[in-house]
């Protein structure tokens, strides 16, 4: 993917110096592949209940072909992951391998902290398009780990109890949520809604923005923050917020736990989060369903890439691990733990999983037209740009600001900064 090498760094990374060793991009081939070696792998998913264990067990199958390699987790909650990785990479520390959301991946790559991993995919003929953005300035610095598209998920027994159907627009969603609460006492809808959870909230909100037709840049790359579509998206979110159908103040982990406990009717979540909800809780997977988002246009997906650190002293072993990861054996091991998430190659979802998880098929269909949460051509700056947008949304939600005025102010701020 074309990428501006001299693009402005994210604010956090701009505070960090790129070490000479990192900038060199030299791969340190420190040891023989057969010598005992420990690879530290960082991922926020390791802390996910049950899903994290399943994903880790999938990677441990690497031991069958590389018994000399010991894999070690660096487990960090998602709310802390970006800051911790940014700090560790900037300090010349951190893991050998990291699974990163697309925004962090671009920032780390832009700072020169990821090595060329093209050797890992040599001879691999079936990489799919989820890997495309792993190539930056003509160099492959990442391979796809998972792509998780968003959908409207719902607890079917609660809807049946309230005698409501899956909604196809916002008004129906609000009405159905209130009907379920009235009939069962359950929470109607869950959604991130606080700037304290900025990283997750801005990605979730892209579904509302894209759903109302927003493009944050025009055809010439100019930021288009204050548009009729963005005003409509913010007004819609405000309407949902004021409808008293979400538990104001609850974090997303708390809301997901309540969904898992069969105490929530609806949520807009990605396939990874949904797999987490469907695993090991009171809500049986067979009772969890999914539907298209209640908006006119397609929504978003989250993309996670795997990269190898320039600071690692075990880069050869790390790249060999990635080569296994994109092999048929590695992809099948990951498929079995990843639900319907798209992987680096097109490994089909098993019929057994489809049969046990009626929500999975809808996610696979929505992935065909979903969009990245990153702003095209502004990948490194997406986080700071969207912080401006989300702070405007917070003023709309909490202070009752007019979306048109709040977005006009955000446009001015964005134009002055970017």
CSV table of C-alpha atoms in Angstrom, one decimal, residues 55-360:
chain,number,residue,atom,x,y,z
A,55,UNK,CA,-5.8,-18.6,20.6
A,56,UNK,CA,-2.8,-19.3,22.6
A,57,UNK,CA,-3.3,-23.0,22.5
A,58,UNK,CA,-3.5,-22.6,18.7
A,59,UNK,CA,0.0,-21.0,18.6
A,60,UNK,CA,1.4,-23.7,20.9
A,61,UNK,CA,0.9,-26.2,18.0
A,62,UNK,CA,4.0,-24.6,16.6
A,63,UNK,CA,5.9,-26.7,19.0
A,64,UNK,CA,5.1,-29.8,16.9
A,65,UNK,CA,7.3,-28.5,14.1
A,66,UNK,CA,9.7,-26.4,16.2
A,67,UNK,CA,10.3,-28.1,19.5
A,68,UNK,CA,13.3,-25.9,20.2
A,69,UNK,CA,11.1,-22.7,20.4
A,70,UNK,CA,9.3,-21.7,23.5
A,71,UNK,CA,6.5,-19.2,23.1
A,72,UNK,CA,5.9,-16.7,26.0
A,73,UNK,CA,3.0,-14.3,26.3
A,74,UNK,CA,3.1,-10.6,26.9
A,75,UNK,CA,-0.6,-10.2,27.9
A,76,UNK,CA,-1.8,-6.6,28.1
A,77,UNK,CA,-5.5,-5.4,28.4
A,78,UNK,CA,-6.7,-3.7,25.2
A,79,UNK,CA,-7.3,-0.4,27.0
A,80,UNK,CA,-3.6,-0.3,27.9
A,81,UNK,CA,-2.1,-2.0,24.9
A,82,UNK,CA,-1.3,0.9,22.5
A,83,UNK,CA,0.3,3.0,25.2
A,84,UNK,CA,2.4,0.1,26.5
A,85,UNK,CA,3.6,-1.0,23.1
A,86,UNK,CA,4.4,2.6,22.1
A,87,UNK,CA,6.4,3.1,25.2
A,88,UNK,CA,8.2,-0.3,24.9
A,89,UNK,CA,9.1,0.0,21.3
A,90,UNK,CA,10.2,3.6,21.8
A,91,UNK,CA,12.5,2.5,24.6
A,92,UNK,CA,14.1,-0.2,22.5
A,93,UNK,CA,12.3,-2.9,24.5
A,94,UNK,CA,9.2,-4.9,24.1
A,95,UNK,CA,8.2,-8.2,22.6
A,96,UNK,CA,9.8,-10.1,19.7
A,97,UNK,CA,6.4,-10.3,18.0
A,98,UNK,CA,3.3,-8.2,18.4
A,99,UNK,CA,-0.3,-8.5,17.3
A,100,UNK,CA,-1.5,-4.9,16.8
A,101,UNK,CA,-4.7,-3.2,15.7
A,102,UNK,CA,-4.2,-1.5,12.3
A,103,UNK,CA,-3.8,2.0,13.7
A,104,UNK,CA,-1.0,1.0,16.1
A,105,UNK,CA,0.6,-1.1,13.5
A,106,UNK,CA,0.9,1.9,11.1
A,107,UNK,CA,2.4,4.1,13.8
A,108,UNK,CA,4.9,1.5,14.9
A,109,UNK,CA,5.8,0.8,11.3
A,110,UNK,CA,6.1,4.5,10.5
A,111,UNK,CA,8.5,4.8,13.4
A,112,UNK,CA,10.8,2.1,11.9
A,113,UNK,CA,10.2,-0.5,14.6
A,114,UNK,CA,9.1,-3.4,12.3
A,115,UNK,CA,11.4,-5.5,10.2
A,116,UNK,CA,10.8,-6.8,6.7
A,117,UNK,CA,9.0,-10.2,7.1
A,118,UNK,CA,8.7,-10.9,3.4
A,119,UNK,CA,10.6,-14.2,3.9
A,120,UNK,CA,7.7,-15.4,6.0
A,121,UNK,CA,5.4,-15.4,2.9
A,122,UNK,CA,7.8,-16.5,0.2
A,123,UNK,CA,6.0,-19.2,-1.8
A,124,UNK,CA,2.7,-18.5,-0.2
A,125,UNK,CA,0.2,-18.2,-3.1
A,126,UNK,CA,-3.0,-17.8,-1.3
A,127,UNK,CA,-2.6,-14.7,0.9
A,128,UNK,CA,-5.9,-12.8,0.7
A,129,UNK,CA,-6.5,-9.1,0.6
A,130,UNK,CA,-6.5,-8.7,4.3
A,131,UNK,CA,-2.7,-8.7,4.0
A,132,UNK,CA,-2.6,-5.8,1.6
A,133,UNK,CA,-2.0,-3.1,4.2
A,134,UNK,CA,0.9,-5.1,5.7
A,135,UNK,CA,3.0,-3.8,2.8
A,136,UNK,CA,4.3,-0.3,3.4
A,137,UNK,CA,6.4,1.5,1.0
A,138,UNK,CA,6.9,-1.7,-0.9
A,139,UNK,CA,8.2,-3.6,2.1
A,140,UNK,CA,6.1,-6.3,3.9
A,141,UNK,CA,6.3,-5.5,7.6
A,142,UNK,CA,3.2,-7.4,8.7
A,143,UNK,CA,0.9,-10.3,7.9
A,144,UNK,CA,-2.7,-10.5,8.7
A,145,UNK,CA,-3.7,-12.0,12.1
A,146,UNK,CA,-7.5,-11.5,12.1
A,147,UNK,CA,-10.0,-9.2,10.5
A,148,UNK,CA,-13.2,-8.7,12.6
A,149,UNK,CA,-16.2,-7.1,11.0
A,150,UNK,CA,-19.0,-5.5,12.9
A,151,UNK,CA,-22.7,-6.6,13.0
A,152,UNK,CA,-25.8,-6.0,15.1
A,153,UNK,CA,-25.9,-8.9,17.5
A,154,UNK,CA,-28.9,-9.9,19.6
A,155,UNK,CA,-30.1,-12.4,22.2
A,156,UNK,CA,-32.9,-14.2,20.4
A,157,UNK,CA,-34.7,-15.6,23.5
A,158,UNK,CA,-35.0,-12.1,24.9
A,159,UNK,CA,-36.4,-10.8,21.5
A,160,UNK,CA,-38.8,-13.7,21.4
A,161,UNK,CA,-40.0,-13.0,24.9
A,162,UNK,CA,-40.7,-9.4,23.9
A,163,UNK,CA,-42.2,-10.5,20.6
A,164,UNK,CA,-39.9,-8.2,18.6
A,165,UNK,CA,-37.9,-8.7,15.4
A,166,UNK,CA,-34.3,-7.7,14.6
A,167,UNK,CA,-34.5,-3.9,13.7
A,168,UNK,CA,-33.4,-2.6,10.3
A,169,UNK,CA,-33.1,1.1,11.3
A,170,UNK,CA,-32.3,3.2,14.4
A,171,UNK,CA,-36.0,4.0,15.3
A,172,UNK,CA,-36.7,0.2,15.3
A,173,UNK,CA,-33.6,-0.5,17.3
A,174,UNK,CA,-34.7,2.0,20.0
A,175,UNK,CA,-38.3,0.7,20.0
A,176,UNK,CA,-37.2,-3.0,20.2
A,177,UNK,CA,-34.7,-2.3,23.0
A,178,UNK,CA,-37.3,-0.6,25.1
A,179,UNK,CA,-39.7,-3.4,24.4
A,180,UNK,CA,-37.2,-6.1,25.6
A,181,UNK,CA,-36.5,-4.1,28.7
A,182,UNK,CA,-40.2,-3.7,29.4
A,183,UNK,CA,-40.9,-7.4,28.9
A,184,UNK,CA,-37.9,-9.0,30.5
A,185,UNK,CA,-36.0,-6.3,32.6
A,186,UNK,CA,-32.9,-6.9,30.4
A,187,UNK,CA,-30.7,-4.0,29.1
A,188,UNK,CA,-31.8,-2.9,25.7
A,189,UNK,CA,-28.6,-2.0,24.0
A,190,UNK,CA,-24.9,-1.8,24.7
A,191,UNK,CA,-22.3,0.6,23.2
A,192,UNK,CA,-19.1,2.3,24.0
A,193,UNK,CA,-19.9,5.9,24.7
A,194,UNK,CA,-17.1,7.5,26.8
A,195,UNK,CA,-13.9,9.3,25.7
A,196,UNK,CA,-12.0,7.3,28.4
A,197,UNK,CA,-12.4,4.4,26.1
A,198,UNK,CA,-11.3,6.4,23.1
A,199,UNK,CA,-9.4,3.6,21.2
A,200,UNK,CA,-12.4,1.3,21.1
A,201,UNK,CA,-15.0,4.0,20.9
A,202,UNK,CA,-13.7,5.7,17.8
A,203,UNK,CA,-13.5,2.3,15.9
A,204,UNK,CA,-17.0,1.4,17.0
A,205,UNK,CA,-18.3,4.9,16.0
A,206,UNK,CA,-17.0,4.4,12.5
A,207,UNK,CA,-19.9,2.1,12.0
A,208,UNK,CA,-22.3,4.9,12.7
A,209,UNK,CA,-20.3,7.3,10.6
A,210,UNK,CA,-19.9,4.9,7.6
A,211,UNK,CA,-23.5,3.8,8.1
A,212,UNK,CA,-24.6,7.4,7.4
A,213,UNK,CA,-22.3,7.7,4.4
A,214,UNK,CA,-19.3,9.6,6.0
A,215,UNK,CA,-16.0,9.8,4.3
A,216,UNK,CA,-13.5,11.7,6.5
A,217,UNK,CA,-11.4,12.8,3.4
A,218,UNK,CA,-12.4,13.9,-0.1
A,219,UNK,CA,-11.0,12.7,-3.3
A,220,UNK,CA,-8.0,15.0,-2.9
A,221,UNK,CA,-7.2,13.8,0.6
A,222,UNK,CA,-8.6,16.9,2.3
A,223,UNK,CA,-10.2,16.3,5.7
A,224,UNK,CA,-14.0,16.5,5.5
A,225,UNK,CA,-15.0,16.4,9.2
A,226,UNK,CA,-18.0,18.8,9.1
A,227,UNK,CA,-20.3,17.2,6.5
A,228,UNK,CA,-24.1,16.6,6.5
A,229,UNK,CA,-23.4,12.9,6.7
A,230,UNK,CA,-21.2,13.3,9.9
A,231,UNK,CA,-23.8,15.6,11.4
A,232,UNK,CA,-26.5,13.0,10.8
A,233,UNK,CA,-24.3,10.3,12.3
A,234,UNK,CA,-23.7,12.3,15.4
A,235,UNK,CA,-27.4,13.2,15.7
A,236,UNK,CA,-28.3,9.5,15.4
A,237,UNK,CA,-25.8,8.5,18.1
A,238,UNK,CA,-27.2,11.3,20.4
A,239,UNK,CA,-30.7,10.0,19.8
A,240,UNK,CA,-29.7,6.5,20.8
A,241,UNK,CA,-27.8,7.9,23.9
A,242,UNK,CA,-30.8,10.0,25.0
A,243,UNK,CA,-33.2,7.0,24.5
A,244,UNK,CA,-32.0,5.5,27.8
A,245,UNK,CA,-31.4,2.1,26.3
A,246,UNK,CA,-27.7,1.8,27.2
A,247,UNK,CA,-26.1,1.5,30.6
A,248,UNK,CA,-24.5,4.9,30.8
A,249,UNK,CA,-21.1,4.8,32.5
A,250,UNK,CA,-20.4,1.1,32.1
A,251,UNK,CA,-17.2,0.1,30.3
A,252,UNK,CA,-17.4,-2.2,27.3
A,253,UNK,CA,-15.9,-5.2,29.2
A,254,UNK,CA,-18.7,-4.8,31.7
A,255,UNK,CA,-21.3,-4.5,29.0
A,256,UNK,CA,-19.9,-7.6,27.2
A,257,UNK,CA,-20.0,-9.5,30.5
A,258,UNK,CA,-23.7,-8.6,30.9
A,259,UNK,CA,-24.4,-9.7,27.4
A,260,UNK,CA,-22.6,-13.0,28.1
A,261,UNK,CA,-24.8,-13.3,31.2
A,262,UNK,CA,-27.9,-13.1,28.9
A,263,UNK,CA,-28.8,-9.7,30.4
A,264,UNK,CA,-28.6,-7.6,27.1
A,265,UNK,CA,-30.8,-7.6,24.0
A,266,UNK,CA,-28.7,-5.9,21.4
A,267,UNK,CA,-25.2,-4.6,20.7
A,268,UNK,CA,-23.1,-3.5,17.8
A,269,UNK,CA,-19.9,-5.6,18.1
A,270,UNK,CA,-17.2,-7.1,16.0
A,271,UNK,CA,-16.9,-10.9,15.3
A,272,UNK,CA,-14.0,-11.2,17.8
A,273,UNK,CA,-16.0,-9.6,20.6
A,274,UNK,CA,-19.0,-11.7,19.7
A,275,UNK,CA,-17.0,-14.9,19.8
A,276,UNK,CA,-15.9,-13.9,23.3
A,277,UNK,CA,-19.6,-13.3,24.3
A,278,UNK,CA,-20.6,-16.6,22.8
A,279,UNK,CA,-17.9,-18.6,24.6
A,280,UNK,CA,-18.3,-20.1,28.1
A,281,UNK,CA,-21.1,-17.9,29.4
A,282,UNK,CA,-24.8,-18.2,30.4
A,283,UNK,CA,-25.9,-17.1,26.9
A,284,UNK,CA,-25.6,-20.2,24.7
A,285,UNK,CA,-24.0,-19.7,21.3
A,286,UNK,CA,-27.1,-21.1,19.7
A,287,UNK,CA,-29.2,-18.3,21.2
A,288,UNK,CA,-26.9,-15.5,19.9
A,289,UNK,CA,-27.8,-14.2,16.5
A,290,UNK,CA,-26.5,-11.4,14.2
A,291,UNK,CA,-28.1,-9.0,11.7
A,292,UNK,CA,-26.8,-6.3,9.4
A,293,UNK,CA,-26.2,-2.9,11.0
A,294,UNK,CA,-29.4,-0.8,11.3
A,295,UNK,CA,-27.9,1.8,8.9
A,296,UNK,CA,-28.2,2.5,5.2
A,297,UNK,CA,-24.5,1.9,4.3
A,298,UNK,CA,-22.0,-0.9,5.2
A,299,UNK,CA,-20.0,-0.6,8.4
A,300,UNK,CA,-16.4,-1.1,9.5
A,301,UNK,CA,-14.0,-3.8,10.4
A,302,UNK,CA,-11.0,-4.1,12.8
A,303,UNK,CA,-7.8,-5.4,11.3
A,304,UNK,CA,-5.0,-6.9,13.4
A,305,UNK,CA,-1.5,-7.4,12.0
A,306,UNK,CA,1.4,-9.4,13.2
A,307,UNK,CA,4.8,-7.8,13.1
A,308,UNK,CA,8.4,-8.5,14.3
A,309,UNK,CA,10.3,-5.9,16.3
A,310,UNK,CA,13.5,-4.4,15.1
A,311,UNK,CA,14.6,-4.6,18.7
A,312,UNK,CA,14.3,-8.4,18.8
A,313,UNK,CA,17.5,-10.4,19.0
A,314,UNK,CA,15.6,-13.4,17.6
A,315,UNK,CA,14.3,-12.1,14.4
A,316,UNK,CA,15.2,-15.1,12.3
A,317,UNK,CA,13.2,-17.4,14.7
A,318,UNK,CA,10.4,-14.9,14.8
A,319,UNK,CA,10.1,-14.8,11.0
A,320,UNK,CA,10.2,-18.6,10.9
A,321,UNK,CA,7.3,-18.6,13.3
A,322,UNK,CA,5.3,-16.2,11.0
A,323,UNK,CA,6.1,-18.5,8.1
A,324,UNK,CA,4.4,-21.4,10.0
A,325,UNK,CA,1.5,-19.1,11.0
A,326,UNK,CA,0.6,-18.5,7.3
A,327,UNK,CA,1.1,-22.1,6.4
A,328,UNK,CA,-1.9,-24.4,6.0
A,329,UNK,CA,-1.2,-26.0,9.4
A,330,UNK,CA,-0.9,-22.6,11.2
A,331,UNK,CA,-3.9,-21.2,9.5
A,332,UNK,CA,-6.1,-24.2,10.4
A,333,UNK,CA,-4.9,-24.0,14.0
A,334,UNK,CA,-5.8,-20.3,14.1
A,335,UNK,CA,-9.2,-20.9,12.3
A,336,UNK,CA,-10.3,-23.3,15.0
A,337,UNK,CA,-9.8,-20.6,17.6
A,338,UNK,CA,-10.9,-17.5,15.6
A,339,UNK,CA,-14.6,-18.1,14.9
A,340,UNK,CA,-15.6,-16.3,11.7
A,341,UNK,CA,-12.8,-13.7,11.7
A,342,UNK,CA,-11.1,-13.4,8.3
A,343,UNK,CA,-7.5,-14.8,8.4
A,344,UNK,CA,-4.4,-14.3,6.3
A,345,UNK,CA,-5.6,-17.0,3.9
A,346,UNK,CA,-9.1,-18.1,3.1
A,347,UNK,CA,-9.5,-21.0,5.5
A,348,UNK,CA,-13.3,-21.8,5.6
A,349,UNK,CA,-15.3,-21.8,8.7
A,350,UNK,CA,-16.1,-25.4,9.7
A,351,UNK,CA,-19.6,-26.6,9.2
A,352,UNK,CA,-19.7,-27.7,12.9
A,353,UNK,CA,-18.9,-24.1,13.9
A,354,UNK,CA,-21.6,-22.7,11.6
A,355,UNK,CA,-24.1,-25.1,13.0
A,356,UNK,CA,-23.3,-24.3,16.7
A,357,UNK,CA,-23.0,-20.5,16.1
A,358,UNK,CA,-25.9,-19.1,14.0
A,359,UNK,CA,-24.5,-15.6,14.2
A,360,UNK,CA,-21.3,-16.5,12.3
